[in-house]
Short mmCIF file of C-alpha atoms in Angstrom, two decimals:
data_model
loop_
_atom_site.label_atom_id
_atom_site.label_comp_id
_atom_site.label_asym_id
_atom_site.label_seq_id
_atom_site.Cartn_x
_atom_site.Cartn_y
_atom_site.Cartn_z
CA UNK A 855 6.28 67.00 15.22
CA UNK A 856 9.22 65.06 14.16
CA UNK A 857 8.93 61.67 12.49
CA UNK A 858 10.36 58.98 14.03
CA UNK A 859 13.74 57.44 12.89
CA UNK A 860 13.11 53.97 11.69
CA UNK A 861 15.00 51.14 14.05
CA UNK A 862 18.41 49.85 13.54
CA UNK A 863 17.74 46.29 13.13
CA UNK A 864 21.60 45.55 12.80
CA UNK A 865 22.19 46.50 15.95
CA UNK A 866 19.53 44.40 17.05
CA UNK A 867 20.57 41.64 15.53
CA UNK A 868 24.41 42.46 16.73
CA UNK A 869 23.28 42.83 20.74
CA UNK A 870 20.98 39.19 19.93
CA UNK A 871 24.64 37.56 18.87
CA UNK A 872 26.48 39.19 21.59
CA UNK A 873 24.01 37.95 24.18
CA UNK A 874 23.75 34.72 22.87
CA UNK A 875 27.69 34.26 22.27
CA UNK A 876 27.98 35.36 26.40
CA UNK A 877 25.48 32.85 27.26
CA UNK A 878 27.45 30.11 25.20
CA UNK A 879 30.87 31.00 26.70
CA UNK A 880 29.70 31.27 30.31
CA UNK A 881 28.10 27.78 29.90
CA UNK A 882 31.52 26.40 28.46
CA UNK A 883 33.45 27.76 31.71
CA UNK A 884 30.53 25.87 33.52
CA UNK A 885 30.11 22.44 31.60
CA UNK A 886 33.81 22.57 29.92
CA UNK A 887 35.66 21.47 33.44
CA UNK A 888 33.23 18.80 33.74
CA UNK A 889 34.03 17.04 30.44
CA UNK A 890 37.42 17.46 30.35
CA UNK A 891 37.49 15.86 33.60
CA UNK A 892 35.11 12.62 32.39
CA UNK A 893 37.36 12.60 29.07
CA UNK A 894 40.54 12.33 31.30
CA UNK A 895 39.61 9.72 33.39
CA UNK A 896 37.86 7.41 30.04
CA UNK A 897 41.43 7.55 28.07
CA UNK A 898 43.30 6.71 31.52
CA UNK A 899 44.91 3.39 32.05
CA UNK A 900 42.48 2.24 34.82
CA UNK A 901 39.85 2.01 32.02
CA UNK A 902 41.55 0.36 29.65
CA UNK A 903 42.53 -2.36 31.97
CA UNK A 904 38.71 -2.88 33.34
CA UNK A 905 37.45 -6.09 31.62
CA UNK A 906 35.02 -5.87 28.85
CA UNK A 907 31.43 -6.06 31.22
CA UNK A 908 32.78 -3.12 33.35
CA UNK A 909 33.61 -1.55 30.65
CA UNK A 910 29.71 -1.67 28.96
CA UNK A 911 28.55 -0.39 32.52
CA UNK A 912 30.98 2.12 32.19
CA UNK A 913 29.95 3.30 28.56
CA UNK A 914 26.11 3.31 29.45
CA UNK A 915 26.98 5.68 32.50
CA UNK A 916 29.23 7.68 30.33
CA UNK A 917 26.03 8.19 27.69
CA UNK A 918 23.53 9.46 30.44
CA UNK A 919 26.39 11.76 31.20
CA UNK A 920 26.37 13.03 28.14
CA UNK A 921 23.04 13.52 27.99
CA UNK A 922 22.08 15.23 30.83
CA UNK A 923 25.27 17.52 30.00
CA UNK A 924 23.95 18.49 26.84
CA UNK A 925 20.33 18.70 28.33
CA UNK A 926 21.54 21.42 30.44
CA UNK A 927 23.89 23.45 28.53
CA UNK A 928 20.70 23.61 25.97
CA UNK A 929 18.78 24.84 28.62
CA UNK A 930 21.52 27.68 29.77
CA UNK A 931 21.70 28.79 26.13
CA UNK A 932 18.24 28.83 24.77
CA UNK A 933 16.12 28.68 27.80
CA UNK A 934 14.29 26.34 29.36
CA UNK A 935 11.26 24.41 27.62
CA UNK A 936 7.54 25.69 28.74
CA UNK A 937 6.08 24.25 30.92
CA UNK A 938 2.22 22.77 30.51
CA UNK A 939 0.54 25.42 31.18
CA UNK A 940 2.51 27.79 28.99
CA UNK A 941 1.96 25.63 26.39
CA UNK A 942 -2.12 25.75 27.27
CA UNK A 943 -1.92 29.48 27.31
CA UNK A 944 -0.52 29.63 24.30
CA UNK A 945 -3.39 30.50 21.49
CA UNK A 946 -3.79 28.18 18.66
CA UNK A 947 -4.44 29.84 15.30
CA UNK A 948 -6.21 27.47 13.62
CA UNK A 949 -7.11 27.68 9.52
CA UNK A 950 -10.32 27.74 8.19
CA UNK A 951 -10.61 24.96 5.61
CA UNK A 952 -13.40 24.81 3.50
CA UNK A 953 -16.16 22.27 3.75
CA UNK A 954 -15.95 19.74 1.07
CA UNK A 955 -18.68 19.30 -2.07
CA UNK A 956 -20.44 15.73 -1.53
CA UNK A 957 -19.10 14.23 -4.77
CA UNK A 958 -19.89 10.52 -3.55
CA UNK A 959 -20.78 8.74 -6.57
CA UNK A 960 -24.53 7.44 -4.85
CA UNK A 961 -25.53 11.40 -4.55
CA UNK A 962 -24.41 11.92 -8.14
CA UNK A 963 -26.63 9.42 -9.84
CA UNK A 964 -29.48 11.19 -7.74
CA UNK A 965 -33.11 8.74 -8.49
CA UNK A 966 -30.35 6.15 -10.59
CA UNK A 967 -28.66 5.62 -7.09
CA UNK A 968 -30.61 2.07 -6.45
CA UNK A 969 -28.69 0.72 -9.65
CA UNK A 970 -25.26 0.80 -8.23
CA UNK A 971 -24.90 -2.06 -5.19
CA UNK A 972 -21.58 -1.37 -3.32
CA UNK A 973 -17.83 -0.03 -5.09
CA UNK A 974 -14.88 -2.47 -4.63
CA UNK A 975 -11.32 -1.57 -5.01
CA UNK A 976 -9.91 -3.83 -7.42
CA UNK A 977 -6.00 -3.97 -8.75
CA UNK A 978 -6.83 -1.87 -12.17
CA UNK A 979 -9.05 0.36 -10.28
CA UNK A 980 -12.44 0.08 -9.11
CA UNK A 981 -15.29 -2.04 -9.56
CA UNK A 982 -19.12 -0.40 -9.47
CA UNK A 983 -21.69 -3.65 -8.76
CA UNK A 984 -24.52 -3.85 -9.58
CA UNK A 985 -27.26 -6.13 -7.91
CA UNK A 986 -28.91 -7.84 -11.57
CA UNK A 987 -27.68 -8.19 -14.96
CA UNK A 988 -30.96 -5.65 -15.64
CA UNK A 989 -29.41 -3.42 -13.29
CA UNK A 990 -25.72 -3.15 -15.00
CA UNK A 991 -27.71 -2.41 -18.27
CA UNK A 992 -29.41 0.37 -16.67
CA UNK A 993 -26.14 1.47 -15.34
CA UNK A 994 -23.98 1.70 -18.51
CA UNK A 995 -26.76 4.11 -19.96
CA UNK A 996 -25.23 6.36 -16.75
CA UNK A 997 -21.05 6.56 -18.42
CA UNK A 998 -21.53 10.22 -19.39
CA UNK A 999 -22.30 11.28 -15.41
CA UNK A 1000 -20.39 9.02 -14.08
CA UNK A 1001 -17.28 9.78 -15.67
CA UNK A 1002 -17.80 13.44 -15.42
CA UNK A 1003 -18.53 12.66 -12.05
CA UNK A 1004 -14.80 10.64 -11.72
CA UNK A 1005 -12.91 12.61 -14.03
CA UNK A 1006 -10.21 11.25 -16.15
CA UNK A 1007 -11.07 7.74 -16.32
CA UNK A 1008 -11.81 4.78 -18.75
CA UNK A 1009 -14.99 3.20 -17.97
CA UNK A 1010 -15.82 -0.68 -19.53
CA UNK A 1011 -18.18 -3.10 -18.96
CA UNK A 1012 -16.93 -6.65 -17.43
CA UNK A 1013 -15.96 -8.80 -20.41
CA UNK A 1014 -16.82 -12.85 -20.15
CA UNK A 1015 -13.69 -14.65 -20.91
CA UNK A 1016 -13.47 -18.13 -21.79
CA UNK A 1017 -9.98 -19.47 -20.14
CA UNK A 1018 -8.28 -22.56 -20.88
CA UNK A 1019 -4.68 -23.39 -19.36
CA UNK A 1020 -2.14 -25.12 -22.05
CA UNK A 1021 0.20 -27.35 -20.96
CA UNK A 1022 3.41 -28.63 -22.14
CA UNK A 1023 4.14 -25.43 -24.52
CA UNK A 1024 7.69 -25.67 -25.31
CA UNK A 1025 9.89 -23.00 -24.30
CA UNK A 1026 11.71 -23.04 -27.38
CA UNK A 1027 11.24 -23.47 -31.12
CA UNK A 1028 13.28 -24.06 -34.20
CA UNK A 1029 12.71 -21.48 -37.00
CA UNK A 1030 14.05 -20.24 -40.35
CA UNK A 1031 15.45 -16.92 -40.14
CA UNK A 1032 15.33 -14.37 -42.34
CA UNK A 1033 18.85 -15.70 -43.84
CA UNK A 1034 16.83 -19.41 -44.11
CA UNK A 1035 19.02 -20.66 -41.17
CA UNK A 1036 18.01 -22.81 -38.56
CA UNK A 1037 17.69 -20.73 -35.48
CA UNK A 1038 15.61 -21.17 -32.33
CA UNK A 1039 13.46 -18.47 -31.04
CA UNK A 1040 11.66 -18.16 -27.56
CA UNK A 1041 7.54 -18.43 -26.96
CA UNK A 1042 5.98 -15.33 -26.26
CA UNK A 1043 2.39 -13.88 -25.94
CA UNK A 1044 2.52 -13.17 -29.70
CA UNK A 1045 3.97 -16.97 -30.89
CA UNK A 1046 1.08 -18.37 -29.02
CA UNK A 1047 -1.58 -16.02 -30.04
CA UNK A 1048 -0.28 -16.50 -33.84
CA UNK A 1049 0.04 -20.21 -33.47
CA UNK A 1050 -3.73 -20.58 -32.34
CA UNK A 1051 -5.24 -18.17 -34.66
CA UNK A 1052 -3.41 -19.97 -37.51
CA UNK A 1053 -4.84 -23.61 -36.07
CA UNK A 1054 -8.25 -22.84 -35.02
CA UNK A 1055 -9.31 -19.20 -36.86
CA UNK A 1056 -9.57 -17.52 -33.30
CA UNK A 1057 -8.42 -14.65 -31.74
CA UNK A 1058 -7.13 -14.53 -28.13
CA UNK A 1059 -8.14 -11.96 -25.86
CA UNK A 1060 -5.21 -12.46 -23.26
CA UNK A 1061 -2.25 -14.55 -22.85
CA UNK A 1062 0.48 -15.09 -19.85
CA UNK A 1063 2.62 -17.60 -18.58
CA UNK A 1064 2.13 -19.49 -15.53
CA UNK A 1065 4.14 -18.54 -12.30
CA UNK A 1066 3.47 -22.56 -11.53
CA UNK A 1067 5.95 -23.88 -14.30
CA UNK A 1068 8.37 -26.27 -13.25
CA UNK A 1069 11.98 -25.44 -12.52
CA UNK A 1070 13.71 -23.40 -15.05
CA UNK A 1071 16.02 -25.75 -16.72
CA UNK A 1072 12.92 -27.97 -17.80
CA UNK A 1073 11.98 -27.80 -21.72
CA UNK A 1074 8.11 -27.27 -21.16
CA UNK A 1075 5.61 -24.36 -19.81
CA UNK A 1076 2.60 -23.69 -18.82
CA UNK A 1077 0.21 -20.95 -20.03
CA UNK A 1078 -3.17 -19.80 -19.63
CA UNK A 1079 -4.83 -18.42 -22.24
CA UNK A 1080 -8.09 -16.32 -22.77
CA UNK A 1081 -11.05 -16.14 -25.26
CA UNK A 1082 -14.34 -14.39 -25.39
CA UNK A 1083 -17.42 -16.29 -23.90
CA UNK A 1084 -19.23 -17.93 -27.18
CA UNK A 1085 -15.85 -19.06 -28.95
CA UNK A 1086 -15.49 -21.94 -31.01
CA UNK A 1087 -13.96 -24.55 -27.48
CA UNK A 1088 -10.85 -25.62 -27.93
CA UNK A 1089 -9.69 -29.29 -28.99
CA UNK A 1090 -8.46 -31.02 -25.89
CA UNK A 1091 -4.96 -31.86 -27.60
CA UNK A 1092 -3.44 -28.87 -30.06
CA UNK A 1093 -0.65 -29.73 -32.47
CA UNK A 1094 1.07 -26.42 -32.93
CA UNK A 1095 5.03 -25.22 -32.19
CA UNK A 1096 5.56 -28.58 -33.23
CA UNK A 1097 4.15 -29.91 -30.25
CA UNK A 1098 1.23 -32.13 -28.70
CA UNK A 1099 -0.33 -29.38 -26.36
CA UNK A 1100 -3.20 -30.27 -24.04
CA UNK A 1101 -5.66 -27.92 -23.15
CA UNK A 1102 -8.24 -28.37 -20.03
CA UNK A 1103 -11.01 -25.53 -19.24
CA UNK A 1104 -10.65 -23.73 -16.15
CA UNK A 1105 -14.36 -23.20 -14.46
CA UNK A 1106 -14.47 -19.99 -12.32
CA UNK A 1107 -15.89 -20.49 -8.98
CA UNK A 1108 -17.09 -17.41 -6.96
CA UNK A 1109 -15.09 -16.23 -3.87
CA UNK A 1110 -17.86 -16.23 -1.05
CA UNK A 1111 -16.32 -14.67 1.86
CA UNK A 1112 -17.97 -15.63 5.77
CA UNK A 1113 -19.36 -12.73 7.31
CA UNK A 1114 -18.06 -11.54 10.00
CA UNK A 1115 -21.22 -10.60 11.94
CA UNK A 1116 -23.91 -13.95 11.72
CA UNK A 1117 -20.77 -16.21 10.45
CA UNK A 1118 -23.19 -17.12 7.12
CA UNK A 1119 -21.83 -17.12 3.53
CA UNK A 1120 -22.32 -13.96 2.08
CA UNK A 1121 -21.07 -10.16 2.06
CA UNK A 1122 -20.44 -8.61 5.87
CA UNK A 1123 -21.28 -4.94 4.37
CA UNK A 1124 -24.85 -5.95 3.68
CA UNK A 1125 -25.79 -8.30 6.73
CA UNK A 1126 -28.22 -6.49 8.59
CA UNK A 1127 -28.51 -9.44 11.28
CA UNK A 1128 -27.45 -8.87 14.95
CA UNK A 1129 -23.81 -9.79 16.17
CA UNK A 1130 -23.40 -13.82 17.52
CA UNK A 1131 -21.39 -15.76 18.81
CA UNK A 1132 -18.41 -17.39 16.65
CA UNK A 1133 -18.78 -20.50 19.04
CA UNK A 1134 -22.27 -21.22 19.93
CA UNK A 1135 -24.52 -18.60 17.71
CA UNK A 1136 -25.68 -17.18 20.58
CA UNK A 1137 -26.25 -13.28 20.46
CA UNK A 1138 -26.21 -13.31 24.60
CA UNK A 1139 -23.04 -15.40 24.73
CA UNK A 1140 -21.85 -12.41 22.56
CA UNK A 1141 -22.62 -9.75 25.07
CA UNK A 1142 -21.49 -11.48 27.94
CA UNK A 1143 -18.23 -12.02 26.24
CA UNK A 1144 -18.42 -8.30 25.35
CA UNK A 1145 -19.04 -7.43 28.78
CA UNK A 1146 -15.80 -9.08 30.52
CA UNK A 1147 -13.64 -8.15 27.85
CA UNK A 1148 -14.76 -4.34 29.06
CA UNK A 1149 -14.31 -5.42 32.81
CA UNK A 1150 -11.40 -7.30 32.71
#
């Protein structure tokens, strides 16, 4: 029995071009006449004298034109698009993805799960509450599973800062240089932190400058400044870069959000109350509202 010759895909290929470069010429004898025609009559004089408003009625036509041209000669070339129920018919091959391991942190602290409230996204990462100080304690004695749990990750406990805002902290200050010349250097996170250290013996935990100073040709700054809870207080006046800086304590109030579900002061993800009214508290005025807003 003889073996079959192999097939000649270049000639495949070359009849494929052929019959697609006949399709493309016979639908430029069709479509060619008709453009030609349309391009003729846009660069005639009649056009150009039409006033402007014609003239954007004109254009608009002139663009469905042009579509619907190029619609068709598509259409001659390639084919025409399927229809619905080609597209029904035609079998989906779908992949098989593999179902994903339950790595929620809750699952992975297994009977330890109670300790850990809710997790909060928070700018440096996120946040893992707890529900009690006992709780957190419990919690910390968890690092090694939860950060093989995470992965690559630093995890620290919430540090207590003391913070105190300074005000009228010169911009500038007048120095010796290393050449013992009068020169005039600009306040930074490191002047300040060296200043107070050198006044008061303590060390600052974290230092930045206020986005609330006044404009920027003005001599003075604000700052707010950072110490661990238990410091030494500040004095309420500092005299340091040769200045009379006051210093006021900034208490940190709690961000209570409303909840969104019994309107009451506390955390919507653990309400477990029924939905009410905004208006009148009313859980039936709720699903009557409900009820036209799904009729009408």
């Amino acid at each position: 029995m003889a073996t079959p010759s192999p097939p000649n895909l270049s000639k495949t290929l070359s009849d494929k071009a052929s019959n697609l470069l006949n399709k493309v010429n016979d639908a430029q004898s069709i479509f060619n006449p008709v453009t030609q025609l349309l391009d003729t009559y846009l660069g005639s004089e009649e056009v150009r004298a039409l006033p402007p408003s014609s003239r954007k009625l004109l254009t608009s036509l002139c663009l469905e034109f042009k579509a619907t041209i190029e619609q068709h000669f598509d259409a001659f070339v390639t084919g025409p698009k399927p229809s619905y129920i080609q597209k029904a018919s035609t079998p989906i091959i779908a992949l098989t993805n593999k179902t994903p391991s339950d790595n929620r942190l809750f699952k992975v602290l297994g009977p330890n799960a109670s300790l850990l409230r809710e997790v909060q996204e928070v700018k440096t990462g996120f946040a893992l509450c707890t529900s009690s100080t006992a709780n957190l304690l419990a919690l910390e004695k968890q690092k090694a599973i939860i950060s093989s749990a995470i992965g690559d990750c630093k995890i620290e406990a919430q540090e207590k800062w003391t913070i105190y805002r300074l005000n009228y902290v010169p911009k500038k200050v007048i120095i010796f240089n290393d050449q013992f010349k009068i020169d005039s250097i600009l306040v930074t996170k490191d002047t300040i932190s060296d200043a107070i250290k050198e006044y008061s013996s303590q060390v600052l935990t974290h230092a930045i400058q206020s986005q609330t100073n006044p404009s920027p040709n003005e001599y003075y700054s604000t700052w707010i400044v950072s110490f661990k809870t238990g410091a030494k207080p500040l004095k309420k006046n500092l005299k340091i870069l040769g200045a009379n800086i006051s210093t006021s304590l900034l208490v940190q109030k709690p961000k209570i959000t409303q909840c969104n579900r019994c309107f009451q002061w506390h955390n919507a993800r653990t309400c477990l109350k029924s939905q009410i009214c905004r208006l009148c508290g009313s859980g039936k005025a709720y699903r009557e509202q409900s009820y036209y807003q799904l009729w009408y």
